[in-house]
XYZ file of C-alpha atoms in Angstrom:
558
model
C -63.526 23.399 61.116
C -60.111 25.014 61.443
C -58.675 22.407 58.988
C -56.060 23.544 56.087
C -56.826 22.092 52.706
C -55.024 22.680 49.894
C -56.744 24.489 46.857
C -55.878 25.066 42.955
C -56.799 28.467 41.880
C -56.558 30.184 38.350
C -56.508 33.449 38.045
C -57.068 35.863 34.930
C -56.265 39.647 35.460
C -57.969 42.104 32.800
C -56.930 45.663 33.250
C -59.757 48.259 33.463
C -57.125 49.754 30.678
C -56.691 47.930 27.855
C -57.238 47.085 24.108
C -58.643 43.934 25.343
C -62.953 43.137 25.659
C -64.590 40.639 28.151
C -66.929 38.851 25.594
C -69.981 36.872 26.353
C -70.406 34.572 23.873
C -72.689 31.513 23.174
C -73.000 28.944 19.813
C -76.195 29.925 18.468
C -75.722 28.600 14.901
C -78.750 27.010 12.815
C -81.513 29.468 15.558
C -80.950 27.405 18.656
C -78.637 26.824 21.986
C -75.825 24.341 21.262
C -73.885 23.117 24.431
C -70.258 23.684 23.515
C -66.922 23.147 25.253
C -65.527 26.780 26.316
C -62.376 26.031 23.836
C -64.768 25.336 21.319
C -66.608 28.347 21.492
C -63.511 30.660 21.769
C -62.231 28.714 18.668
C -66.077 28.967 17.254
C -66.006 33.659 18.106
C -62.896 33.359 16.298
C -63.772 31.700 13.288
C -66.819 34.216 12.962
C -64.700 37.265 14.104
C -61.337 36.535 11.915
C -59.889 40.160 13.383
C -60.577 39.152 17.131
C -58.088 37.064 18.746
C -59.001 35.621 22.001
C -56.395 35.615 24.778
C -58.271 33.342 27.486
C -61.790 32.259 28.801
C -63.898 30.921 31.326
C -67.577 29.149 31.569
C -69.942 31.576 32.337
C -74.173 31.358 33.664
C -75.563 28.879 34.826
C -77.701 26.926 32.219
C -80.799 24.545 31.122
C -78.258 21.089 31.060
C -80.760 18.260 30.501
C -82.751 20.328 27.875
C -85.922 20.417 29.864
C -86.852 23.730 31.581
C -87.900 25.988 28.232
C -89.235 25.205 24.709
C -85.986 25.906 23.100
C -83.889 23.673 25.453
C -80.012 24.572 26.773
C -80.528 28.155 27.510
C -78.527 30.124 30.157
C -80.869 31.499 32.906
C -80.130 34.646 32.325
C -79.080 36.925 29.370
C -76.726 37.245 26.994
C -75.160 40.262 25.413
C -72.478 39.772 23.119
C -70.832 43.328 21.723
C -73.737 44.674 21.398
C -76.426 42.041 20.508
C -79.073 41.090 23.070
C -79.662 37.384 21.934
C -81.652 36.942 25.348
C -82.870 39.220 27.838
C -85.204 36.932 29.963
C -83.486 37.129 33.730
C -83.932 33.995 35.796
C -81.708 35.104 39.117
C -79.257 37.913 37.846
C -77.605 39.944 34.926
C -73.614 40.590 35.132
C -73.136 43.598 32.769
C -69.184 44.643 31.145
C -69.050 47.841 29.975
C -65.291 47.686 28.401
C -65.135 51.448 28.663
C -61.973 51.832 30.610
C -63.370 53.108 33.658
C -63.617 51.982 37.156
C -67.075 51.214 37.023
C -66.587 48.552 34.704
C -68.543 45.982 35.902
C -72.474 46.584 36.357
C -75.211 44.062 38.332
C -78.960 43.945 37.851
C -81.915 42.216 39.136
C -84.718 40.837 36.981
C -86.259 44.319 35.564
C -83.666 45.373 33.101
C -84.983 45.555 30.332
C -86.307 48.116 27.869
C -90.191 48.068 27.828
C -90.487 47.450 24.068
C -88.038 45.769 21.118
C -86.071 48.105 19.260
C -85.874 48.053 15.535
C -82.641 48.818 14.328
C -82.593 50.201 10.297
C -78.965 49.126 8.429
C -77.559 50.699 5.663
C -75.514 49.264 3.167
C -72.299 49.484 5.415
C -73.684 47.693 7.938
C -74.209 50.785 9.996
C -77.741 51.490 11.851
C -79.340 54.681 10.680
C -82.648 54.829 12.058
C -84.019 52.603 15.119
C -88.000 52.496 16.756
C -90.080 51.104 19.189
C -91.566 47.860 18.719
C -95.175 48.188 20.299
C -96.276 44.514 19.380
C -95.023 40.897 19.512
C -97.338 38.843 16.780
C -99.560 40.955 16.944
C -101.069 43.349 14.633
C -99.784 46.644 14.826
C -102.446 49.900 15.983
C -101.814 53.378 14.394
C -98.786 54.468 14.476
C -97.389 51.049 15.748
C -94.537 48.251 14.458
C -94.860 45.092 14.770
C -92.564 41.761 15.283
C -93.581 38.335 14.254
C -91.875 34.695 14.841
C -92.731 31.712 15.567
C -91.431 29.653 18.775
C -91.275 26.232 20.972
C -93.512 25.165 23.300
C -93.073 25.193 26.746
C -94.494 21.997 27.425
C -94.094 19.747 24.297
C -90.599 21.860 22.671
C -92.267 21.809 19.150
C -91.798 24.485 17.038
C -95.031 26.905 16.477
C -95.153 28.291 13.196
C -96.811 31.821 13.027
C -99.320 33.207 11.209
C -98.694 37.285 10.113
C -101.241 39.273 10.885
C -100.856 42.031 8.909
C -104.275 43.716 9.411
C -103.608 47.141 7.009
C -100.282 47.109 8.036
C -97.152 47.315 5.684
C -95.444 43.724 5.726
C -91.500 42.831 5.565
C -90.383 39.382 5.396
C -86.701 38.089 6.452
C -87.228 34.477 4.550
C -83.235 33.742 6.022
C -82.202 35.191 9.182
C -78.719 35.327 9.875
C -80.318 34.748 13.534
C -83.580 34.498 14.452
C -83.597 32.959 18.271
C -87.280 32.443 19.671
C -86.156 32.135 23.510
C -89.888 32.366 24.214
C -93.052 34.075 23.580
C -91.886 37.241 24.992
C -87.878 36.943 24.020
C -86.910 36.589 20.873
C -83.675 38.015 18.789
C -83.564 38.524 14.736
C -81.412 39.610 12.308
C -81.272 39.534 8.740
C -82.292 40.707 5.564
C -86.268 41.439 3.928
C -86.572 39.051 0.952
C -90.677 39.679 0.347
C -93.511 41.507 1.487
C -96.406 39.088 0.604
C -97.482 37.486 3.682
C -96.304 33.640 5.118
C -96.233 31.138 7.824
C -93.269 31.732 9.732
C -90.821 28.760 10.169
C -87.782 28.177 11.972
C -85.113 30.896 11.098
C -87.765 33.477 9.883
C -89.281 36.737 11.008
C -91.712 39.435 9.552
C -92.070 43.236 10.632
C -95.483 44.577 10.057
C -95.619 48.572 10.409
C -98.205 50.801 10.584
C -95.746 53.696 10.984
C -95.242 55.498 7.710
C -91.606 56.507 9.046
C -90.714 53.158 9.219
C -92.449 52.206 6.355
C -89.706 54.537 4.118
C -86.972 53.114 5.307
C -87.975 49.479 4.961
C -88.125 47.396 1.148
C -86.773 44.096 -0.198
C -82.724 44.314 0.283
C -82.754 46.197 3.406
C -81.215 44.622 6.451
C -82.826 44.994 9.879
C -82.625 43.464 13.585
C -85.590 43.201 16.462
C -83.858 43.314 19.892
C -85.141 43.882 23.661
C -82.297 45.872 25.159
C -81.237 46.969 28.339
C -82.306 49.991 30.483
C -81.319 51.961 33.380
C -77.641 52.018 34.189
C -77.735 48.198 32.673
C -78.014 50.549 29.292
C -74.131 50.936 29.870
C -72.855 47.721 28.644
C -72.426 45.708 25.732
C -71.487 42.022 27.344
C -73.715 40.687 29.692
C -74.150 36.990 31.319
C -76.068 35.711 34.479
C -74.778 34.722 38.432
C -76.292 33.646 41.346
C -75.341 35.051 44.416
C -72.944 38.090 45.421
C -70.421 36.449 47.855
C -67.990 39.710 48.187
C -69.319 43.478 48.840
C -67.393 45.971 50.369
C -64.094 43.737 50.043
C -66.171 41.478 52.780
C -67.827 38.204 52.523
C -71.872 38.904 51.908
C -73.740 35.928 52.854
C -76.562 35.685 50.003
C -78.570 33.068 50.772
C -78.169 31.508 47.769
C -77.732 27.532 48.587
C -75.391 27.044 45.879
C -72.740 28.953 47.899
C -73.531 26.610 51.274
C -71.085 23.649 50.036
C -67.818 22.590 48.761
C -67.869 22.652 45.194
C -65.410 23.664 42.193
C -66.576 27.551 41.330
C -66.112 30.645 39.036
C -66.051 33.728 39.839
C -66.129 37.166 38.336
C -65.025 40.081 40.630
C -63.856 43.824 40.077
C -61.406 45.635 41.834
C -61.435 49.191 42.555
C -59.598 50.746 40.011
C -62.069 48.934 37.392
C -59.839 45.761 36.954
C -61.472 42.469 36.422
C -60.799 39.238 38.166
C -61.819 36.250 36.718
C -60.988 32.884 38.624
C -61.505 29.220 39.030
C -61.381 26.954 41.952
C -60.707 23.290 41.500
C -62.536 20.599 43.552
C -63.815 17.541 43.986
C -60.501 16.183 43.551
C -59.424 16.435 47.462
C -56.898 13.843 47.205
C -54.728 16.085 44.579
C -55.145 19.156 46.453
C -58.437 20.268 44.503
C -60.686 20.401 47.523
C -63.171 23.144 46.208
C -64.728 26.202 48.688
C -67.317 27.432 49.992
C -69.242 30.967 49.412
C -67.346 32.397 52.271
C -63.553 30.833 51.263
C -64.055 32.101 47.863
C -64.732 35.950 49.256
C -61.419 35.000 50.916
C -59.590 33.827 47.682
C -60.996 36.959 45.409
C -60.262 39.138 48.315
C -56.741 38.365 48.477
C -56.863 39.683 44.158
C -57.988 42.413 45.090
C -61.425 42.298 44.586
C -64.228 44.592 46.071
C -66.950 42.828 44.426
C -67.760 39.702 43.181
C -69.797 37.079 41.690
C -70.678 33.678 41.676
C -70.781 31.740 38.030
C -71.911 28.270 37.213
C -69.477 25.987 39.226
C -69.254 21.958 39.453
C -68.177 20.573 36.398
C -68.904 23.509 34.097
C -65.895 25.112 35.942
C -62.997 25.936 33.217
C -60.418 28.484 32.490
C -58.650 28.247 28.721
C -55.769 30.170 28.082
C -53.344 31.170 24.472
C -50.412 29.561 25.238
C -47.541 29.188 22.203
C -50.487 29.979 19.696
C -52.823 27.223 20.881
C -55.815 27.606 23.372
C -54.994 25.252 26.272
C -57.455 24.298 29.676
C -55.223 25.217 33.002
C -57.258 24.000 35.634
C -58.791 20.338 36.012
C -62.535 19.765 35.368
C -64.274 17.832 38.133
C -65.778 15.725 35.108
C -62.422 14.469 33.846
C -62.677 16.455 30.784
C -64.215 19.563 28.992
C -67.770 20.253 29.909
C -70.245 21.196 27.454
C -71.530 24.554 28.684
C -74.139 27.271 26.849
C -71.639 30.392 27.344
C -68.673 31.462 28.178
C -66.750 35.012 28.806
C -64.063 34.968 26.753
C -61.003 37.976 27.132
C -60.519 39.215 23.688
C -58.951 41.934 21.571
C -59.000 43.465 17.712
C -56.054 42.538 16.368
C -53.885 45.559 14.753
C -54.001 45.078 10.675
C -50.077 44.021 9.222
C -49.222 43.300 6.233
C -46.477 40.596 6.716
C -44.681 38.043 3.935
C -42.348 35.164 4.338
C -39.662 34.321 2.359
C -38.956 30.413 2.431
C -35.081 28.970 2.148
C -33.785 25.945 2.781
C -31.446 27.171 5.466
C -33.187 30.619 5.919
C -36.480 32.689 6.671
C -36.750 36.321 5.267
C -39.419 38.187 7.333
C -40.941 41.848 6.096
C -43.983 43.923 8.089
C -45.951 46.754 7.617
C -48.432 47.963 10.003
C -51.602 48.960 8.516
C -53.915 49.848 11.695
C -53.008 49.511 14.814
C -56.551 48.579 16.313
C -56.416 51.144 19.872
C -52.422 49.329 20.156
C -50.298 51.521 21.488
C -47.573 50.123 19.049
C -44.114 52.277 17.930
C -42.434 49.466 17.255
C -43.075 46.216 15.573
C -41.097 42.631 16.409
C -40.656 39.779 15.814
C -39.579 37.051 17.823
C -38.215 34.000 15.438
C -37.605 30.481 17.258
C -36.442 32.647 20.720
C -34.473 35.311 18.082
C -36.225 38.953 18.650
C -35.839 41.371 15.164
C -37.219 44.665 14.965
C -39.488 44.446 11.591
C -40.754 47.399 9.527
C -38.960 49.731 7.283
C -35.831 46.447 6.903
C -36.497 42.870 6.441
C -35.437 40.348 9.045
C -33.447 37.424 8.226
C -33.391 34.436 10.192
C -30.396 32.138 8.784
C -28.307 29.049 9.830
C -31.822 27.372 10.138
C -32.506 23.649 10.127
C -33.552 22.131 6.611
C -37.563 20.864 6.590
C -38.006 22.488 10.282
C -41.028 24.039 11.978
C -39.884 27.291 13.974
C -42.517 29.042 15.831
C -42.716 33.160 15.262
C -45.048 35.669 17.059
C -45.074 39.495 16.881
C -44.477 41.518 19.655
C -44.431 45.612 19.988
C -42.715 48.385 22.377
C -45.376 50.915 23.422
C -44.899 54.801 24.449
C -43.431 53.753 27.914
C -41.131 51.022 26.295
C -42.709 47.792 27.359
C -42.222 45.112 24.987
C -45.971 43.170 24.978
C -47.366 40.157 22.433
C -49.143 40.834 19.999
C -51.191 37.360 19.750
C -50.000 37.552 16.075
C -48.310 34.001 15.918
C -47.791 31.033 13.985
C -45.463 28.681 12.523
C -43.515 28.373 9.490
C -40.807 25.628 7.743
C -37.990 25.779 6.104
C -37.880 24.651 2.410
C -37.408 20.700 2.119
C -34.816 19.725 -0.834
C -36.003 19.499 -4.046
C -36.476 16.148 -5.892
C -33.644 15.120 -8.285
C -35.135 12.698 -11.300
C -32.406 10.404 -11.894
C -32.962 7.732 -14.821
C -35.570 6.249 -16.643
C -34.996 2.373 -16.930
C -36.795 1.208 -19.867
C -37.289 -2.720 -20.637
C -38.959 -3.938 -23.609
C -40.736 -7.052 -23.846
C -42.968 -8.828 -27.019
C -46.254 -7.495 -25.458
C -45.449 -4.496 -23.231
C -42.405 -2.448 -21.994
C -41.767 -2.174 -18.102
C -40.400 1.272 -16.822
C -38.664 1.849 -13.629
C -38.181 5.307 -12.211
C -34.968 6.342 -10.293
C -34.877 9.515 -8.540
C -33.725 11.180 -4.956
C -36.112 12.630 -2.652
C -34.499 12.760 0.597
C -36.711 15.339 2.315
C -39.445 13.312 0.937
C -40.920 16.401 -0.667
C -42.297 14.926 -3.761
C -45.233 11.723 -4.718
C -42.879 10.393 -7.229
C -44.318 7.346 -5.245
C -46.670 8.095 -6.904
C -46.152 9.578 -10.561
C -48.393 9.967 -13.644
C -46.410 8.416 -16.351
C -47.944 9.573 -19.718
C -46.882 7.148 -23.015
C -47.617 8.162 -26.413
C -50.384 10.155 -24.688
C -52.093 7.379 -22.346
C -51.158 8.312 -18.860
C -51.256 5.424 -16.058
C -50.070 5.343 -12.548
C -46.331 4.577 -11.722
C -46.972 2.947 -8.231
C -43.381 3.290 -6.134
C -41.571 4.265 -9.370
C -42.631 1.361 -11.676
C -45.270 0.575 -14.114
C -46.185 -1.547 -16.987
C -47.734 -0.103 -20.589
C -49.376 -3.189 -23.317
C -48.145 -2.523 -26.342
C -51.768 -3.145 -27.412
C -52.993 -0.287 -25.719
C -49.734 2.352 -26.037
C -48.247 1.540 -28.987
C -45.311 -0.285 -29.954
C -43.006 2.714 -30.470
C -42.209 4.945 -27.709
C -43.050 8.628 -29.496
C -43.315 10.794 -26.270
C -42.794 10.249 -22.890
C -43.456 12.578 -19.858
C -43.844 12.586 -16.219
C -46.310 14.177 -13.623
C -46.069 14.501 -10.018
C -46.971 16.511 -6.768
C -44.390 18.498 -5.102
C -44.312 20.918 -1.642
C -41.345 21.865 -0.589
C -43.349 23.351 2.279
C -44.664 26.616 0.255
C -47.630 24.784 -1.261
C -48.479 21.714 -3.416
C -47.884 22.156 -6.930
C -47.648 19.991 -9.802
C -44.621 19.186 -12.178
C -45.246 17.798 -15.731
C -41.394 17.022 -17.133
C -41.282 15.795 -20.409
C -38.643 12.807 -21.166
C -37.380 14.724 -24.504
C -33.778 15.505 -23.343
C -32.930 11.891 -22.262
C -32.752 11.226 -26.315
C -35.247 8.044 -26.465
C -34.893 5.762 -29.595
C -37.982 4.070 -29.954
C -37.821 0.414 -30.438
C -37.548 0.400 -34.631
C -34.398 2.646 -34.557
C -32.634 0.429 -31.477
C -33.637 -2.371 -33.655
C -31.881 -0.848 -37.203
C -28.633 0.542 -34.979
C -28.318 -3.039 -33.779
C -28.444 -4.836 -37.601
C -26.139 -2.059 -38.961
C -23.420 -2.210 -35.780
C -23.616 -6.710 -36.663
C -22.877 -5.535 -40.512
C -19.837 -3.638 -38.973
C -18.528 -5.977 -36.869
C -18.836 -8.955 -39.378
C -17.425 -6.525 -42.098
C -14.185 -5.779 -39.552
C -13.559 -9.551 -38.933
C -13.503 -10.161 -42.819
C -10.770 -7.503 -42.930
C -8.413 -8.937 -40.352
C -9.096 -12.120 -41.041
């Protein structure tokens, strides 16, 4: 209506170039969809991929929110591929394919056909590598001549209970996976497993189980208790190409021109992600605020968001899930933070995101702790497709070249935090992160034990603890102190022993406490031997013989 509105847009830039993979990723633990904040499941693919280090994300398909359109509830509409693994295949609208192959047809679309005509069986050795892979002719059913077999149970449409399966093995050679790392019944006709054979004697199938049944003598060879195997659909055509894949609905941009689509989602003003390409193979990823008008979040239409991933650069693009599902995370000082606004007010749950991640190079790095000083030292193992010459390291805003000399950081603060990441120069000089951070302290002072204090009374003795802890580095709040070999606790540096219970001569005394001086607990047992203790008998004797003396020297003068 030839009104100006104000608009908050994110945008992520991911060279067609670069050591860095668009990821689809979903949480999938325990064989079923779990709705997950996008932060969660970046911090969930990193916990499960300890040598990937994700850089930023955004929500991807669109997905089942209440639970109610399939057996298994929470499913995206469409598939999803992560590196490599086709945990669903089943197209509602659309596929959205990455091929992270550097070139500038990096980003692939498909309609509902894209998949291969039967499950593959893929054969692993005992590297983890696939050596052999074959058709899959049947899904529980029994195999013909010749023919493999895949069996699972899964929920129904109607009520969501789980349908346990029956193998019908019919002559066929039968493999049992008893515990799947995954096995994810989508439906009838889409299903995902992984794992390990434990038997080959025939069972009902139950949640997070699978069987192969084989009439193929081939297969047959390669299969026994021990060996690991995975049943996959996978994708065909030029779809074959990738190995990340997620869902959209509707293709607002073509040609570098708006494409009206049809698709109603596009017809009003909502918050929205998109995923375009540019023509050099780049990828755009961004997110429009909205619903939040009176803060300048107004949210666009199909035709204002060609506009916005036109002005990026985009020849192409896509249209995610939008609304409230609508985030963008980014790594930001070593934490993943959210940089746009949520329409909800806070993190949506979502089933899947596309995260931007990379293999982190391999270095072998150690710290040396002082109280005043950190001594750094780096080796670089593998670099991981990095185009790394040199190695840095940038110390509380102080950059050191690391490698073949140790860098020392000095003049630090006492019992301080300082914040380090690693950085590298590549063949044309440019200095880039390395996403290799963290944070370290300096060492806190030690403890100093001062004095024991030692009372005596008929029926116990009382002992009082002085010592200095100004960095508050120790528990001497809480010591152990062990008498005669009894050990009870000294609560803030005092305690009480019966005489009844420890004796009524001190014969050893010792300490124990907890100390970090920020390099890790650790536990200090001092024994009280060089303070010289008398126990109470020999106090009692000096003190008779020093009244002999002093009665014995008043006699004299006298």
């Amino acid at each position: 209506n030839n009104a100006e509105y104000l608009q908050q847009v994110n945008v992520l830039e991911v060279p067609a170039a670069t050591p860095a993979k668009i990821i689809s990723y979903a949480n999938l633990r325990n064989h079923k969809w779990t709705l997950t904040p996008v932060r969660k499941l970046a911090e969930q693919f990193e916990e499960e991929n300890p040598d990937w280090k994700v850089i930023a994300a955004v929500n991807a398909d669109f997905f089942d929110i209440n639970g109610i359109l399939n057996g298994l509830p929470y499913q995206t509409h469409n598939p999803v591929v992560t590196m490599g693994e086709f945990y669903k295949t089943s197209v509602r609208t659309n596929v959205l394919g990455f091929t992270n192959d550097g070139s500038t047809n990096t980003l692939i679309a498909g309609g509902k056909n894209v998949r291969t005509p039967n499950m593959i069986l893929a054969v692993y050795d005992d590297d983890d590598e696939i050596i052999a892979e074959f058709d899959i002719e049947k899904i529980n059913a029994a195999p013909g001549a010749g023919e493999t077999a895949v069996f699972f149970g899964y929920y129904d449409d109607q009520t969501q209970k789980y349908l346990p399966m029956e193998v019908a093995l019919d002559g066929a050679e039968g493999f049992f996976i008893e515990d799947a790392e995954l096995a994810l019944p989508n439906n009838a006709n889409d299903f995902y497993g992984k794992g390990r054979i434990t038997a080959r004697n025939p069972f009902t199938l139950e949640k997070g189980q699978f069987a192969i049944a084989t009439k193929n003598q081939e297969v047959a060879a390669l299969l026994d208790v021990g060996v690991k195997v995975r049943a996959q659909f996978e994708f065909a055509g030029e779809l074959a190409r990738v190995d990340n894949a997620t869902g959209y609905q509707g293709k607002f941009l073509e040609g570098s021109e708006f494409r009206d689509s049809g698709v109603s989602v596009l017809a009003a003003r909502h918050p929205r992600t998109a995923v375009g390409v540019r023509p050099d193979g780049s990828i755009v990823m961004a997110v429009i605020d909205g619903r939040q008008a009176a803060s300048g979040k107004a949210g666009v239409f199909g035709d204002e968001m060609a506009a916005i991933m036109k002005k990026y650069g985009c020849a192409e693009a896509y249209n995610l899930d939008g609304g409230g599902s609508s985030t963008m995370i980014i790594r930001k000082d070593g934490e993943l933070v959210v940089v746009n606004s949520p329409s909800d007010g806070r993190e949506r749950s979502d089933a899947n995101c596309l995260l931007i991640a990379v293999r982190m190079p391999e270095i072998r790095m150690e710290f040396s702790q002082a109280e005043d000083a950190i001594t750094v030292s780096a080796e670089l193992i593998a670099a991981n497709n990095h185009d790394i010459q040199k190695l840095y390291i940038d110390f509380n805003g102080e950059l050191r070249e690391v490698g073949a000399e140790e860098a020392v950081f000095s003049g630090l603060n006492r019992d301080t935090e300082y914040y380090y990441a690693f950085k590298y120069r590549d063949s044309a000089g440019i200095l880039r992160d390395l996403l290799v951070d963290g944070r370290i302290k300096t060492l806190k002072r030690p403890p100093v034990i001062i004095a024991f204090e030692i009372y005596e009374y008929e029926p116990f003795f009382h002992i009082i603890l002085h010592y200095d802890d100004p960095d508050y580095a120790s528990r001497l709040n809480r010591a152990y102190i062990t008498l005669n070999g009894r050990e009870s606790l000294a609560l803030n540096g005092q305690a009480t022993f019966a005489k009844t219970t420890y004796g009524s001569v001190i014969k050893s005394l010792s300490i124990r406490y907890q100390v970090d001086l920020n390099d890790g607990e650790q536990t200090v047992i001092s024994p009280v031997d060089d303070y010289l203790l008398k126990s109470s008998a020999e106090i009692e004797a000096i003190l008779v013989i020093n009244g002999k003396v002093d009665a014995l020297v008043e006699e004299i003068y006298r």
